[in-house]
Amino acid sequence: MDKDTILVVDDSDIICSIIKGILESPTLHIDIAHSGEEGILMAKKLRPTLILLDIIMNGIDGYETCCILKSSTETKDIPVVFITGNNDSESVLKGFEVGAADYVSKPFIPEELKARVKVHMQNIKIQRELQLLMNELKEMAVTDYLTKLHNRRYFMDQLQEFVNQYDLKLFLILFDIDNFKKINDTYGHNAGDMVLVSVSSILKLLLREEDILCRWGGEEFMICLPDVTEDIAIDLANKLRKEVSKYIFNCDGFTFQCTITGGIIQYDRAISPEKNFTNVDQALYLGKSSGKNRCIINYPILKVNE
């Protein structure tokens, strides 16, 4: 079981030992720092779940320590709870002003310390769960539910980043599964879904990490190849096409093969993204209308690659 960590920053060995004895458990580890300076270094290294921080210490006091922790990108999100004998309203208010999440008065009651720490640990757990949920929702928004590839929205955002940030040659490849309706009609929609997933896997397996691959829609897949030559783009498109054509699909007792057709263009920054998408779609259409199972590049001149 993974343990959460609390960092106690206090220059009293006795106080540190008492806190450690009260809080340490099979799910909670306690680390000790005896000065503000040491606490800052340990917080950056350990990234504890929570920091218990004394206010009055030799060297920099708790207020300054907290200010430094909250000004660092490495530690600013770690909640800080002051442990202090100064529980007057002015001291407490100053603690909140420098970024503390709570305070515990000394001499503290063990049950109160446990209760306050428990509340903060629960809040941290909830925040973690919410963050995971947010990350999942963000990923779902840019992921195709069937193939688990990124979707058109993600592709267009990433392509725009390439266009804006890098002065690289970009090639687009648009693939379409040939006779996909016939596959669905002949073998059923389970077979059609399996073909989409399998073709996705083949394309993803053979592409580089920096290439962008998405399910463009229906049975179409769009690829962006950054920093390649025209010959490399053509060779890769044909390699992908041939690998798909060799694959044997098995579904519900049926065995069959299928092919894909590709259109290729060099991305033209002088025209809109939509016009580039139209151009690659036209290249794909030429491939479909001239026999399928081939790749066609229409920039700068029409070339047929069977």
mmCIF file with all atom_site columns, C-alpha atoms in Angstrom, residues 23 115 147 191 273:
data_model
loop_
_atom_site.group_PDB
_atom_site.id
_atom_site.type_symbol
_atom_site.label_atom_id
_atom_site.label_alt_id
_atom_site.label_comp_id
_atom_site.label_asym_id
_atom_site.label_entity_id
_atom_site.label_seq_id
_atom_site.pdbx_PDB_ins_code
_atom_site.Cartn_x
_atom_site.Cartn_y
_atom_site.Cartn_z
_atom_site.occupancy
_atom_site.B_iso_or_equiv
_atom_site.pdbx_formal_charge
_atom_site.auth_seq_id
_atom_site.auth_comp_id
_atom_site.auth_asym_id
_atom_site.auth_atom_id
_atom_site.pdbx_PDB_model_num
ATOM 1 C CA . LEU A 1 23  ? 0.217   10.392 13.524  1.00 0.00 ? 23  LEU A CA 1
ATOM 2 C CA . ALA A 1 115 ? -8.888  15.045 13.452  1.00 0.00 ? 115 ALA A CA 1
ATOM 3 C CA . THR A 1 147 ? -10.329 2.803  -31.741 1.00 0.00 ? 147 THR A CA 1
ATOM 4 C CA . ALA A 1 191 ? -16.531 -7.298 -38.095 1.00 0.00 ? 191 ALA A CA 1
ATOM 5 C CA . PRO A 1 273 ? -6.250  24.195 -42.890 1.00 0.00 ? 273 PRO A CA 1
#
